JSON list of C-alpha atoms in Angstrom, two decimals:
[
{"chain": "A", "resi": 18, "resn": "GLY", "atom": "CA", "xyz": [8.88, 7.18, -4.93]},
{"chain": "A", "resi": 19, "resn": "GLU", "atom": "CA", "xyz": [13.06, 7.21, -4.66]},
{"chain": "A", "resi": 20, "resn": "SER", "atom": "CA", "xyz": [12.78, 9.15, -1.01]},
{"chain": "A", "resi": 21, "resn": "VAL", "atom": "CA", "xyz": [11.00, 5.27, -0.22]},
{"chain": "A", "resi": 22, "resn": "GLY", "atom": "CA", "xyz": [13.87, 3.27, -0.80]},
{"chain": "A", "resi": 23, "resn": "LEU", "atom": "CA", "xyz": [16.64, 4.76, 0.43]},
{"chain": "A", "resi": 24, "resn": "HIS", "atom": "CA", "xyz": [17.30, 2.64, 3.64]},
{"chain": "A", "resi": 25, "resn": "LEU", "atom": "CA", "xyz": [15.74, -0.50, 1.96]},
{"chain": "A", "resi": 26, "resn": "PRO", "atom": "CA", "xyz": [17.87, -3.98, 1.39]},
{"chain": "A", "resi": 27, "resn": "THR", "atom": "CA", "xyz": [18.34, -4.96, -1.79]},
{"chain": "A", "resi": 28, "resn": "LEU", "atom": "CA", "xyz": [18.63, -7.55, -3.92]},
{"chain": "A", "resi": 29, "resn": "SER", "atom": "CA", "xyz": [20.69, -7.54, -7.37]},
{"chain": "A", "resi": 30, "resn": "VAL", "atom": "CA", "xyz": [20.16, -9.78, -9.94]},
{"chain": "A", "resi": 31, "resn": "GLN", "atom": "CA", "xyz": [20.45, -10.60, -13.58]},
{"chain": "A", "resi": 32, "resn": "GLU", "atom": "CA", "xyz": [18.31, -10.66, -16.05]},
{"chain": "A", "resi": 33, "resn": "GLY", "atom": "CA", "xyz": [16.83, -14.33, -16.74]},
{"chain": "A", "resi": 34, "resn": "ASP", "atom": "CA", "xyz": [17.69, -15.29, -13.28]},
{"chain": "A", "resi": 35, "resn": "ASN", "atom": "CA", "xyz": [14.91, -16.39, -10.59]},
{"chain": "A", "resi": 36, "resn": "SER", "atom": "CA", "xyz": [14.25, -13.48, -7.65]},
{"chain": "A", "resi": 37, "resn": "ILE", "atom": "CA", "xyz": [13.50, -14.58, -4.31]},
{"chain": "A", "resi": 38, "resn": "ILE", "atom": "CA", "xyz": [11.68, -12.06, -2.16]},
{"chain": "A", "resi": 39, "resn": "ASN", "atom": "CA", "xyz": [11.07, -12.31, 1.58]},
{"chain": "A", "resi": 40, "resn": "CYS", "atom": "CA", "xyz": [9.16, -11.07, 4.05]},
{"chain": "A", "resi": 41, "resn": "ALA", "atom": "CA", "xyz": [8.82, -12.16, 7.66]},
{"chain": "A", "resi": 42, "resn": "TYR", "atom": "CA", "xyz": [5.36, -10.98, 9.22]},
{"chain": "A", "resi": 43, "resn": "SER", "atom": "CA", "xyz": [4.60, -10.14, 12.94]},
{"chain": "A", "resi": 44, "resn": "ASN", "atom": "CA", "xyz": [0.95, -11.50, 13.79]},
{"chain": "A", "resi": 45, "resn": "SER", "atom": "CA", "xyz": [0.16, -15.48, 14.30]},
{"chain": "A", "resi": 46, "resn": "ALA", "atom": "CA", "xyz": [-3.16, -14.33, 13.11]},
{"chain": "A", "resi": 47, "resn": "SER", "atom": "CA", "xyz": [-2.96, -13.03, 10.17]},
{"chain": "A", "resi": 48, "resn": "ASP", "atom": "CA", "xyz": [-4.88, -14.81, 7.56]},
{"chain": "A", "resi": 49, "resn": "TYR", "atom": "CA", "xyz": [-4.62, -13.06, 4.16]},
{"chain": "A", "resi": 50, "resn": "PHE", "atom": "CA", "xyz": [-1.17, -12.10, 2.85]},
{"chain": "A", "resi": 51, "resn": "ILE", "atom": "CA", "xyz": [-0.50, -9.91, -0.37]},
{"chain": "A", "resi": 52, "resn": "TRP", "atom": "CA", "xyz": [2.81, -9.00, -2.18]},
{"chain": "A", "resi": 53, "resn": "TYR", "atom": "CA", "xyz": [2.88, -5.65, -4.08]},
{"chain": "A", "resi": 54, "resn": "LYS", "atom": "CA", "xyz": [5.27, -3.99, -6.03]},
{"chain": "A", "resi": 55, "resn": "GLN", "atom": "CA", "xyz": [6.35, -0.44, -6.06]},
{"chain": "A", "resi": 56, "resn": "GLU", "atom": "CA", "xyz": [8.00, 1.32, -9.25]},
{"chain": "A", "resi": 57, "resn": "SER", "atom": "CA", "xyz": [9.45, 4.90, -8.50]},
{"chain": "A", "resi": 58, "resn": "GLY", "atom": "CA", "xyz": [7.25, 7.05, -8.44]},
{"chain": "A", "resi": 59, "resn": "LYS", "atom": "CA", "xyz": [4.14, 5.25, -8.33]},
{"chain": "A", "resi": 60, "resn": "GLY", "atom": "CA", "xyz": [1.39, 3.68, -6.45]},
{"chain": "A", "resi": 61, "resn": "PRO", "atom": "CA", "xyz": [1.94, 0.23, -5.26]},
{"chain": "A", "resi": 62, "resn": "GLN", "atom": "CA", "xyz": [1.16, -2.43, -7.57]},
{"chain": "A", "resi": 63, "resn": "PHE", "atom": "CA", "xyz": [-1.32, -5.31, -6.23]},
{"chain": "A", "resi": 64, "resn": "ILE", "atom": "CA", "xyz": [0.77, -8.60, -7.87]},
{"chain": "A", "resi": 65, "resn": "ILE", "atom": "CA", "xyz": [-0.56, -11.82, -5.63]},
{"chain": "A", "resi": 66, "resn": "ASP", "atom": "CA", "xyz": [-2.27, -12.77, -2.49]},
{"chain": "A", "resi": 67, "resn": "ILE", "atom": "CA", "xyz": [-2.57, -15.97, -0.66]},
{"chain": "A", "resi": 68, "resn": "ARG", "atom": "CA", "xyz": [-4.47, -17.15, 2.29]},
{"chain": "A", "resi": 69, "resn": "SER", "atom": "CA", "xyz": [-3.56, -18.74, 5.61]},
{"chain": "A", "resi": 70, "resn": "ASN", "atom": "CA", "xyz": [-5.33, -22.25, 4.43]},
{"chain": "A", "resi": 71, "resn": "MET", "atom": "CA", "xyz": [-2.73, -22.84, 1.43]},
{"chain": "A", "resi": 72, "resn": "ASP", "atom": "CA", "xyz": [1.31, -22.69, 1.50]},
{"chain": "A", "resi": 73, "resn": "LYS", "atom": "CA", "xyz": [1.64, -21.66, -2.12]},
{"chain": "A", "resi": 74, "resn": "ARG", "atom": "CA", "xyz": [-0.13, -20.13, -4.86]},
{"chain": "A", "resi": 75, "resn": "GLN", "atom": "CA", "xyz": [1.50, -19.68, -8.54]},
{"chain": "A", "resi": 76, "resn": "GLY", "atom": "CA", "xyz": [0.75, -16.21, -11.04]},
{"chain": "A", "resi": 77, "resn": "GLN", "atom": "CA", "xyz": [2.37, -15.20, -14.05]},
{"chain": "A", "resi": 78, "resn": "ARG", "atom": "CA", "xyz": [5.78, -16.05, -13.79]},
{"chain": "A", "resi": 79, "resn": "VAL", "atom": "CA", "xyz": [5.18, -15.16, -9.56]},
{"chain": "A", "resi": 80, "resn": "THR", "atom": "CA", "xyz": [4.77, -17.35, -6.75]},
{"chain": "A", "resi": 81, "resn": "VAL", "atom": "CA", "xyz": [4.20, -16.95, -3.38]},
{"chain": "A", "resi": 82, "resn": "LEU", "atom": "CA", "xyz": [5.56, -19.50, -0.65]},
{"chain": "A", "resi": 83, "resn": "LEU", "atom": "CA", "xyz": [3.85, -19.08, 2.99]},
{"chain": "A", "resi": 84, "resn": "ASN", "atom": "CA", "xyz": [5.43, -20.70, 5.97]},
{"chain": "A", "resi": 85, "resn": "LYS", "atom": "CA", "xyz": [3.45, -20.29, 9.05]},
{"chain": "A", "resi": 86, "resn": "THR", "atom": "CA", "xyz": [5.37, -21.98, 11.12]},
{"chain": "A", "resi": 87, "resn": "VAL", "atom": "CA", "xyz": [7.88, -19.38, 11.24]},
{"chain": "A", "resi": 88, "resn": "LYS", "atom": "CA", "xyz": [6.03, -16.71, 10.09]},
{"chain": "A", "resi": 89, "resn": "HIS", "atom": "CA", "xyz": [7.42, -16.45, 6.50]},
{"chain": "A", "resi": 90, "resn": "LEU", "atom": "CA", "xyz": [6.57, -15.37, 3.12]},
{"chain": "A", "resi": 91, "resn": "SER", "atom": "CA", "xyz": [8.75, -15.11, -0.02]},
{"chain": "A", "resi": 92, "resn": "LEU", "atom": "CA", "xyz": [7.87, -14.00, -3.25]},
{"chain": "A", "resi": 93, "resn": "GLN", "atom": "CA", "xyz": [9.47, -15.75, -6.08]},
{"chain": "A", "resi": 94, "resn": "ILE", "atom": "CA", "xyz": [9.84, -14.39, -9.69]},
{"chain": "A", "resi": 95, "resn": "ALA", "atom": "CA", "xyz": [10.97, -16.84, -12.94]},
{"chain": "A", "resi": 96, "resn": "ALA", "atom": "CA", "xyz": [12.97, -15.47, -15.31]},
{"chain": "A", "resi": 97, "resn": "THR", "atom": "CA", "xyz": [13.41, -11.91, -14.07]},
{"chain": "A", "resi": 98, "resn": "GLN", "atom": "CA", "xyz": [12.89, -8.58, -16.23]},
{"chain": "A", "resi": 99, "resn": "PRO", "atom": "CA", "xyz": [14.52, -4.92, -16.29]},
{"chain": "A", "resi": 100, "resn": "GLY", "atom": "CA", "xyz": [10.96, -4.08, -15.94]},
{"chain": "A", "resi": 101, "resn": "ASP", "atom": "CA", "xyz": [10.73, -6.40, -12.62]},
{"chain": "A", "resi": 102, "resn": "SER", "atom": "CA", "xyz": [13.15, -3.65, -11.44]},
{"chain": "A", "resi": 103, "resn": "ALA", "atom": "CA", "xyz": [10.97, -2.16, -8.35]},
{"chain": "A", "resi": 104, "resn": "VAL", "atom": "CA", "xyz": [10.10, -2.29, -4.78]},
{"chain": "A", "resi": 105, "resn": "TYR", "atom": "CA", "xyz": [8.18, -5.20, -3.95]},
{"chain": "A", "resi": 106, "resn": "PHE", "atom": "CA", "xyz": [6.40, -5.47, 0.12]},
{"chain": "A", "resi": 107, "resn": "CYS", "atom": "CA", "xyz": [4.39, -7.97, 2.00]},
{"chain": "A", "resi": 108, "resn": "ALA", "atom": "CA", "xyz": [1.05, -7.09, 3.74]},
{"chain": "A", "resi": 109, "resn": "GLU", "atom": "CA", "xyz": [-0.64, -9.53, 5.97]},
{"chain": "A", "resi": 110, "resn": "LYS", "atom": "CA", "xyz": [-3.92, -8.77, 7.31]},
{"chain": "A", "resi": 111, "resn": "MET", "atom": "CA", "xyz": [-5.09, -9.88, 10.82]},
{"chain": "A", "resi": 112, "resn": "ASP", "atom": "CA", "xyz": [-8.05, -12.14, 11.09]},
{"chain": "A", "resi": 113, "resn": "THR", "atom": "CA", "xyz": [-10.47, -9.24, 12.89]},
{"chain": "A", "resi": 114, "resn": "GLY", "atom": "CA", "xyz": [-13.41, -7.75, 11.92]},
{"chain": "A", "resi": 115, "resn": "PHE", "atom": "CA", "xyz": [-11.71, -4.69, 10.17]},
{"chain": "A", "resi": 116, "resn": "GLN", "atom": "CA", "xyz": [-10.35, -5.00, 6.91]},
{"chain": "A", "resi": 117, "resn": "LYS", "atom": "CA", "xyz": [-7.24, -3.54, 8.09]},
{"chain": "A", "resi": 118, "resn": "LEU", "atom": "CA", "xyz": [-3.54, -4.04, 6.20]},
{"chain": "A", "resi": 119, "resn": "VAL", "atom": "CA", "xyz": [0.13, -4.06, 7.85]},
{"chain": "A", "resi": 120, "resn": "PHE", "atom": "CA", "xyz": [2.97, -3.29, 5.27]},
{"chain": "A", "resi": 121, "resn": "GLY", "atom": "CA", "xyz": [6.62, -4.19, 5.83]},
{"chain": "A", "resi": 122, "resn": "THR", "atom": "CA", "xyz": [9.36, -1.56, 4.50]},
{"chain": "A", "resi": 123, "resn": "GLY", "atom": "CA", "xyz": [10.02, -3.57, 1.41]},
{"chain": "A", "resi": 124, "resn": "THR", "atom": "CA", "xyz": [12.67, -4.69, -0.87]},
{"chain": "A", "resi": 125, "resn": "ARG", "atom": "CA", "xyz": [14.19, -3.05, -3.33]},
{"chain": "A", "resi": 126, "resn": "LEU", "atom": "CA", "xyz": [15.28, -5.62, -6.62]},
{"chain": "A", "resi": 127, "resn": "LEU", "atom": "CA", "xyz": [17.65, -4.66, -8.92]},
{"chain": "A", "resi": 128, "resn": "VAL", "atom": "CA", "xyz": [17.76, -6.95, -12.59]},
{"chain": "A", "resi": 129, "resn": "SER", "atom": "CA", "xyz": [21.08, -6.02, -14.95]},
{"chain": "A", "resi": 130, "resn": "PRO", "atom": "CA", "xyz": [20.55, -6.34, -17.98]},
{"chain": "B", "resi": 9, "resn": "ASP", "atom": "CA", "xyz": [-6.13, 0.46, -13.24]},
{"chain": "B", "resi": 10, "resn": "ALA", "atom": "CA", "xyz": [-7.44, 0.37, -10.03]},
{"chain": "B", "resi": 11, "resn": "GLY", "atom": "CA", "xyz": [-9.78, 3.05, -11.23]},
{"chain": "B", "resi": 12, "resn": "ILE", "atom": "CA", "xyz": [-8.67, 5.68, -8.63]},
{"chain": "B", "resi": 13, "resn": "THR", "atom": "CA", "xyz": [-7.08, 9.28, -9.01]},
{"chain": "B", "resi": 14, "resn": "GLN", "atom": "CA", "xyz": [-5.57, 11.44, -6.20]},
{"chain": "B", "resi": 15, "resn": "SER", "atom": "CA", "xyz": [-5.45, 15.30, -7.14]},
{"chain": "B", "resi": 16, "resn": "PRO", "atom": "CA", "xyz": [-3.68, 17.48, -6.53]},
{"chain": "B", "resi": 17, "resn": "ARG", "atom": "CA", "xyz": [-0.16, 14.87, -7.52]},
{"chain": "B", "resi": 18, "resn": "HIS", "atom": "CA", "xyz": [2.42, 17.31, -6.26]},
{"chain": "B", "resi": 19, "resn": "LYS", "atom": "CA", "xyz": [1.98, 19.65, -3.95]},
{"chain": "B", "resi": 20, "resn": "VAL", "atom": "CA", "xyz": [4.12, 22.29, -1.88]},
{"chain": "B", "resi": 21, "resn": "THR", "atom": "CA", "xyz": [2.47, 24.33, 0.74]},
{"chain": "B", "resi": 22, "resn": "GLU", "atom": "CA", "xyz": [3.79, 26.52, 3.88]},
{"chain": "B", "resi": 23, "resn": "THR", "atom": "CA", "xyz": [3.56, 25.79, 7.66]},
{"chain": "B", "resi": 24, "resn": "GLY", "atom": "CA", "xyz": [0.86, 26.71, 8.87]},
{"chain": "B", "resi": 25, "resn": "THR", "atom": "CA", "xyz": [-1.61, 26.65, 5.93]},
{"chain": "B", "resi": 26, "resn": "PRO", "atom": "CA", "xyz": [-4.73, 24.11, 5.50]},
{"chain": "B", "resi": 27, "resn": "VAL", "atom": "CA", "xyz": [-4.25, 21.59, 2.87]},
{"chain": "B", "resi": 28, "resn": "THR", "atom": "CA", "xyz": [-7.17, 19.54, 1.16]},
{"chain": "B", "resi": 29, "resn": "LEU", "atom": "CA", "xyz": [-6.17, 15.94, -0.92]},
{"chain": "B", "resi": 30, "resn": "ARG", "atom": "CA", "xyz": [-9.03, 14.21, -3.17]},
{"chain": "B", "resi": 31, "resn": "CYS", "atom": "CA", "xyz": [-8.79, 10.33, -4.45]},
{"chain": "B", "resi": 32, "resn": "HIS", "atom": "CA", "xyz": [-11.53, 9.83, -6.46]},
{"chain": "B", "resi": 33, "resn": "GLN", "atom": "CA", "xyz": [-12.78, 6.03, -7.51]},
{"chain": "B", "resi": 34, "resn": "THR", "atom": "CA", "xyz": [-15.24, 5.26, -10.46]},
{"chain": "B", "resi": 35, "resn": "GLU", "atom": "CA", "xyz": [-16.33, 2.00, -8.74]},
{"chain": "B", "resi": 36, "resn": "ASN", "atom": "CA", "xyz": [-18.21, 2.06, -6.18]},
{"chain": "B", "resi": 37, "resn": "HIS", "atom": "CA", "xyz": [-16.45, 0.24, -3.52]},
{"chain": "B", "resi": 38, "resn": "ARG", "atom": "CA", "xyz": [-17.03, 0.65, 0.23]},
{"chain": "B", "resi": 39, "resn": "TYR", "atom": "CA", "xyz": [-14.05, 0.26, 2.00]},
{"chain": "B", "resi": 40, "resn": "MET", "atom": "CA", "xyz": [-11.10, 3.16, 1.09]},
{"chain": "B", "resi": 41, "resn": "TYR", "atom": "CA", "xyz": [-8.38, 3.66, 2.87]},
{"chain": "B", "resi": 42, "resn": "TRP", "atom": "CA", "xyz": [-5.75, 7.25, 2.96]},
{"chain": "B", "resi": 43, "resn": "TYR", "atom": "CA", "xyz": [-1.38, 6.09, 4.03]},
{"chain": "B", "resi": 44, "resn": "ARG", "atom": "CA", "xyz": [1.17, 8.11, 4.94]},
{"chain": "B", "resi": 45, "resn": "GLN", "atom": "CA", "xyz": [4.65, 6.81, 2.82]},
{"chain": "B", "resi": 46, "resn": "ASP", "atom": "CA", "xyz": [7.86, 7.59, 4.25]},
{"chain": "B", "resi": 47, "resn": "PRO", "atom": "CA", "xyz": [11.74, 6.26, 4.05]},
{"chain": "B", "resi": 48, "resn": "GLY", "atom": "CA", "xyz": [12.31, 3.62, 6.72]},
{"chain": "B", "resi": 49, "resn": "HIS", "atom": "CA", "xyz": [8.31, 3.15, 7.35]},
{"chain": "B", "resi": 50, "resn": "GLY", "atom": "CA", "xyz": [5.57, 0.58, 5.44]},
{"chain": "B", "resi": 51, "resn": "LEU", "atom": "CA", "xyz": [3.07, 2.22, 4.63]},
{"chain": "B", "resi": 52, "resn": "ARG", "atom": "CA", "xyz": [0.83, 3.39, 7.12]},
{"chain": "B", "resi": 53, "resn": "LEU", "atom": "CA", "xyz": [-3.03, 4.49, 7.98]},
{"chain": "B", "resi": 54, "resn": "ILE", "atom": "CA", "xyz": [-4.10, 7.94, 8.41]},
{"chain": "B", "resi": 55, "resn": "HIS", "atom": "CA", "xyz": [-8.16, 7.05, 8.21]},
{"chain": "B", "resi": 56, "resn": "TYR", "atom": "CA", "xyz": [-10.23, 4.86, 6.75]},
{"chain": "B", "resi": 57, "resn": "SER", "atom": "CA", "xyz": [-13.66, 4.69, 5.53]},
{"chain": "B", "resi": 58, "resn": "TYR", "atom": "CA", "xyz": [-16.37, 2.13, 5.82]},
{"chain": "B", "resi": 59, "resn": "GLY", "atom": "CA", "xyz": [-19.07, 3.81, 3.84]},
{"chain": "B", "resi": 60, "resn": "VAL", "atom": "CA", "xyz": [-20.34, 7.33, 2.92]},
{"chain": "B", "resi": 61, "resn": "LYS", "atom": "CA", "xyz": [-20.24, 9.58, 5.90]},
{"chain": "B", "resi": 62, "resn": "ASP", "atom": "CA", "xyz": [-18.66, 6.60, 8.27]},
{"chain": "B", "resi": 63, "resn": "THR", "atom": "CA", "xyz": [-14.88, 7.34, 9.04]},
{"chain": "B", "resi": 64, "resn": "ASP", "atom": "CA", "xyz": [-12.25, 6.06, 11.87]},
{"chain": "B", "resi": 65, "resn": "LYS", "atom": "CA", "xyz": [-8.72, 7.03, 12.38]},
{"chain": "B", "resi": 66, "resn": "GLY", "atom": "CA", "xyz": [-5.72, 5.02, 11.79]},
{"chain": "B", "resi": 67, "resn": "GLU", "atom": "CA", "xyz": [-2.29, 4.45, 13.12]},
{"chain": "B", "resi": 68, "resn": "VAL", "atom": "CA", "xyz": [-1.04, 8.17, 12.28]},
{"chain": "B", "resi": 69, "resn": "SER", "atom": "CA", "xyz": [-4.28, 10.37, 12.76]},
{"chain": "B", "resi": 70, "resn": "ASP", "atom": "CA", "xyz": [-2.82, 12.82, 14.37]},
{"chain": "B", "resi": 71, "resn": "GLY", "atom": "CA", "xyz": [-3.03, 16.45, 12.50]},
{"chain": "B", "resi": 72, "resn": "TYR", "atom": "CA", "xyz": [-5.21, 14.71, 9.01]},
{"chain": "B", "resi": 73, "resn": "SER", "atom": "CA", "xyz": [-9.13, 14.59, 9.38]},
{"chain": "B", "resi": 74, "resn": "VAL", "atom": "CA", "xyz": [-11.26, 13.07, 6.72]},
{"chain": "B", "resi": 75, "resn": "SER", "atom": "CA", "xyz": [-14.40, 12.86, 5.21]},
{"chain": "B", "resi": 76, "resn": "ARG", "atom": "CA", "xyz": [-16.61, 11.39, 2.67]},
{"chain": "B", "resi": 77, "resn": "SER", "atom": "CA", "xyz": [-19.68, 12.84, 1.69]},
{"chain": "B", "resi": 78, "resn": "LYS", "atom": "CA", "xyz": [-20.15, 10.67, -1.55]},
{"chain": "B", "resi": 79, "resn": "THR", "atom": "CA", "xyz": [-19.09, 7.37, -2.41]},
{"chain": "B", "resi": 80, "resn": "GLU", "atom": "CA", "xyz": [-16.67, 8.14, -5.10]},
{"chain": "B", "resi": 81, "resn": "ASP", "atom": "CA", "xyz": [-15.09, 10.38, -2.87]},
{"chain": "B", "resi": 82, "resn": "PHE", "atom": "CA", "xyz": [-12.50, 10.35, 0.43]},
{"chain": "B", "resi": 83, "resn": "LEU", "atom": "CA", "xyz": [-10.47, 13.70, 1.28]},
{"chain": "B", "resi": 84, "resn": "LEU", "atom": "CA", "xyz": [-8.02, 13.79, 3.39]},
{"chain": "B", "resi": 85, "resn": "THR", "atom": "CA", "xyz": [-7.32, 17.58, 5.36]},
{"chain": "B", "resi": 86, "resn": "LEU", "atom": "CA", "xyz": [-4.13, 18.95, 6.90]},
{"chain": "B", "resi": 87, "resn": "GLU", "atom": "CA", "xyz": [-5.90, 21.52, 9.26]},
{"chain": "B", "resi": 88, "resn": "SER", "atom": "CA", "xyz": [-2.62, 23.01, 9.60]},
{"chain": "B", "resi": 89, "resn": "ALA", "atom": "CA", "xyz": [0.36, 21.83, 7.80]},
{"chain": "B", "resi": 90, "resn": "THR", "atom": "CA", "xyz": [3.32, 20.89, 9.36]},
{"chain": "B", "resi": 91, "resn": "SER", "atom": "CA", "xyz": [7.10, 19.87, 8.24]},
{"chain": "B", "resi": 92, "resn": "SER", "atom": "CA", "xyz": [6.67, 16.41, 9.95]},
{"chain": "B", "resi": 93, "resn": "GLN", "atom": "CA", "xyz": [3.34, 16.10, 7.21]},
{"chain": "B", "resi": 94, "resn": "THR", "atom": "CA", "xyz": [6.06, 15.83, 4.52]},
{"chain": "B", "resi": 95, "resn": "SER", "atom": "CA", "xyz": [5.62, 12.75, 2.83]},
{"chain": "B", "resi": 96, "resn": "VAL", "atom": "CA", "xyz": [3.56, 10.48, -0.03]},
{"chain": "B", "resi": 97, "resn": "TYR", "atom": "CA", "xyz": [-0.15, 9.90, 0.49]},
{"chain": "B", "resi": 98, "resn": "PHE", "atom": "CA", "xyz": [-1.45, 7.55, -1.17]},
{"chain": "B", "resi": 99, "resn": "CYS", "atom": "CA", "xyz": [-5.41, 6.50, -1.20]},
{"chain": "B", "resi": 100, "resn": "ALA", "atom": "CA", "xyz": [-6.77, 2.89, -1.73]},
{"chain": "B", "resi": 101, "resn": "ILE", "atom": "CA", "xyz": [-9.76, 1.30, -2.20]},
{"chain": "B", "resi": 102, "resn": "GLN", "atom": "CA", "xyz": [-11.18, -1.95, -1.10]},
{"chain": "B", "resi": 103, "resn": "LYS", "atom": "CA", "xyz": [-12.53, -4.48, -3.90]},
{"chain": "B", "resi": 104, "resn": "GLY", "atom": "CA", "xyz": [-12.79, -7.58, -2.53]},
{"chain": "B", "resi": 105, "resn": "GLY", "atom": "CA", "xyz": [-13.88, -9.50, 0.41]},
{"chain": "B", "resi": 106, "resn": "MET", "atom": "CA", "xyz": [-10.68, -10.70, 1.33]},
{"chain": "B", "resi": 107, "resn": "GLY", "atom": "CA", "xyz": [-8.75, -7.63, 1.93]},
{"chain": "B", "resi": 108, "resn": "GLU", "atom": "CA", "xyz": [-7.19, -6.67, -1.03]},
{"chain": "B", "resi": 109, "resn": "GLN", "atom": "CA", "xyz": [-6.44, -3.07, -1.41]},
{"chain": "B", "resi": 110, "resn": "TYR", "atom": "CA", "xyz": [-5.65, -1.18, -4.51]},
{"chain": "B", "resi": 111, "resn": "PHE", "atom": "CA", "xyz": [-3.62, 1.80, -4.55]},
{"chain": "B", "resi": 112, "resn": "GLY", "atom": "CA", "xyz": [-4.07, 5.56, -6.05]},
{"chain": "B", "resi": 113, "resn": "PRO", "atom": "CA", "xyz": [-0.87, 6.73, -8.14]},
{"chain": "B", "resi": 114, "resn": "GLY", "atom": "CA", "xyz": [0.11, 9.09, -5.01]},
{"chain": "B", "resi": 115, "resn": "THR", "atom": "CA", "xyz": [0.36, 12.70, -3.75]},
{"chain": "B", "resi": 116, "resn": "ARG", "atom": "CA", "xyz": [3.66, 13.92, -3.12]},
{"chain": "B", "resi": 117, "resn": "LEU", "atom": "CA", "xyz": [3.34, 17.48, -0.04]},
{"chain": "B", "resi": 118, "resn": "THR", "atom": "CA", "xyz": [6.16, 19.28, 0.62]},
{"chain": "B", "resi": 119, "resn": "VAL", "atom": "CA", "xyz": [5.30, 21.33, 3.79]},
{"chain": "B", "resi": 120, "resn": "THR", "atom": "CA", "xyz": [8.50, 24.42, 3.89]}
]
């Protein structure tokens, strides 16, 4: 909900612009990554994922880029719309036997009409 | 829609009282998770389950217990609620083999 976003970095864009949201992940052994979108008062929503053997993956209006050298993940949103306003956060899964995700704290995206 | 419901959606309770949150899924997935979400923190894992009666602790399990007596339901219990357990609680299921998790709508719990 709203309380989640109190301490988050914020990216403000105009409608129609392209948005880039960044995430630094922690573990070089992580083999799978997910971007989530969370609107106020709702649960996180799966957007797109990428495996560590890929550098780029595209979805509908979204692209995820993975740079394993510097442990960096980015989410690009094309032609950003007011409905894209939300908190976005990444998650990484370590290559262990247990299916556990580690989540970032997120970035708030504000889209102005 | 991930086929996950949580109940209640909102609850206010007093310190020292027991509280149980319910997560229900409609798709019979094996893995289920309970997280809490607080300002300044990413989602933090409380407990998880990898099958009926198979559960284990996450990183913030103190003060919480869970039960899973059937595939579709995963219960989170606060035996004696404290103010530090005021939070938003999310249940998640894992649908695929890579580890992708899908979340329920959350329960906002306030302990006064």
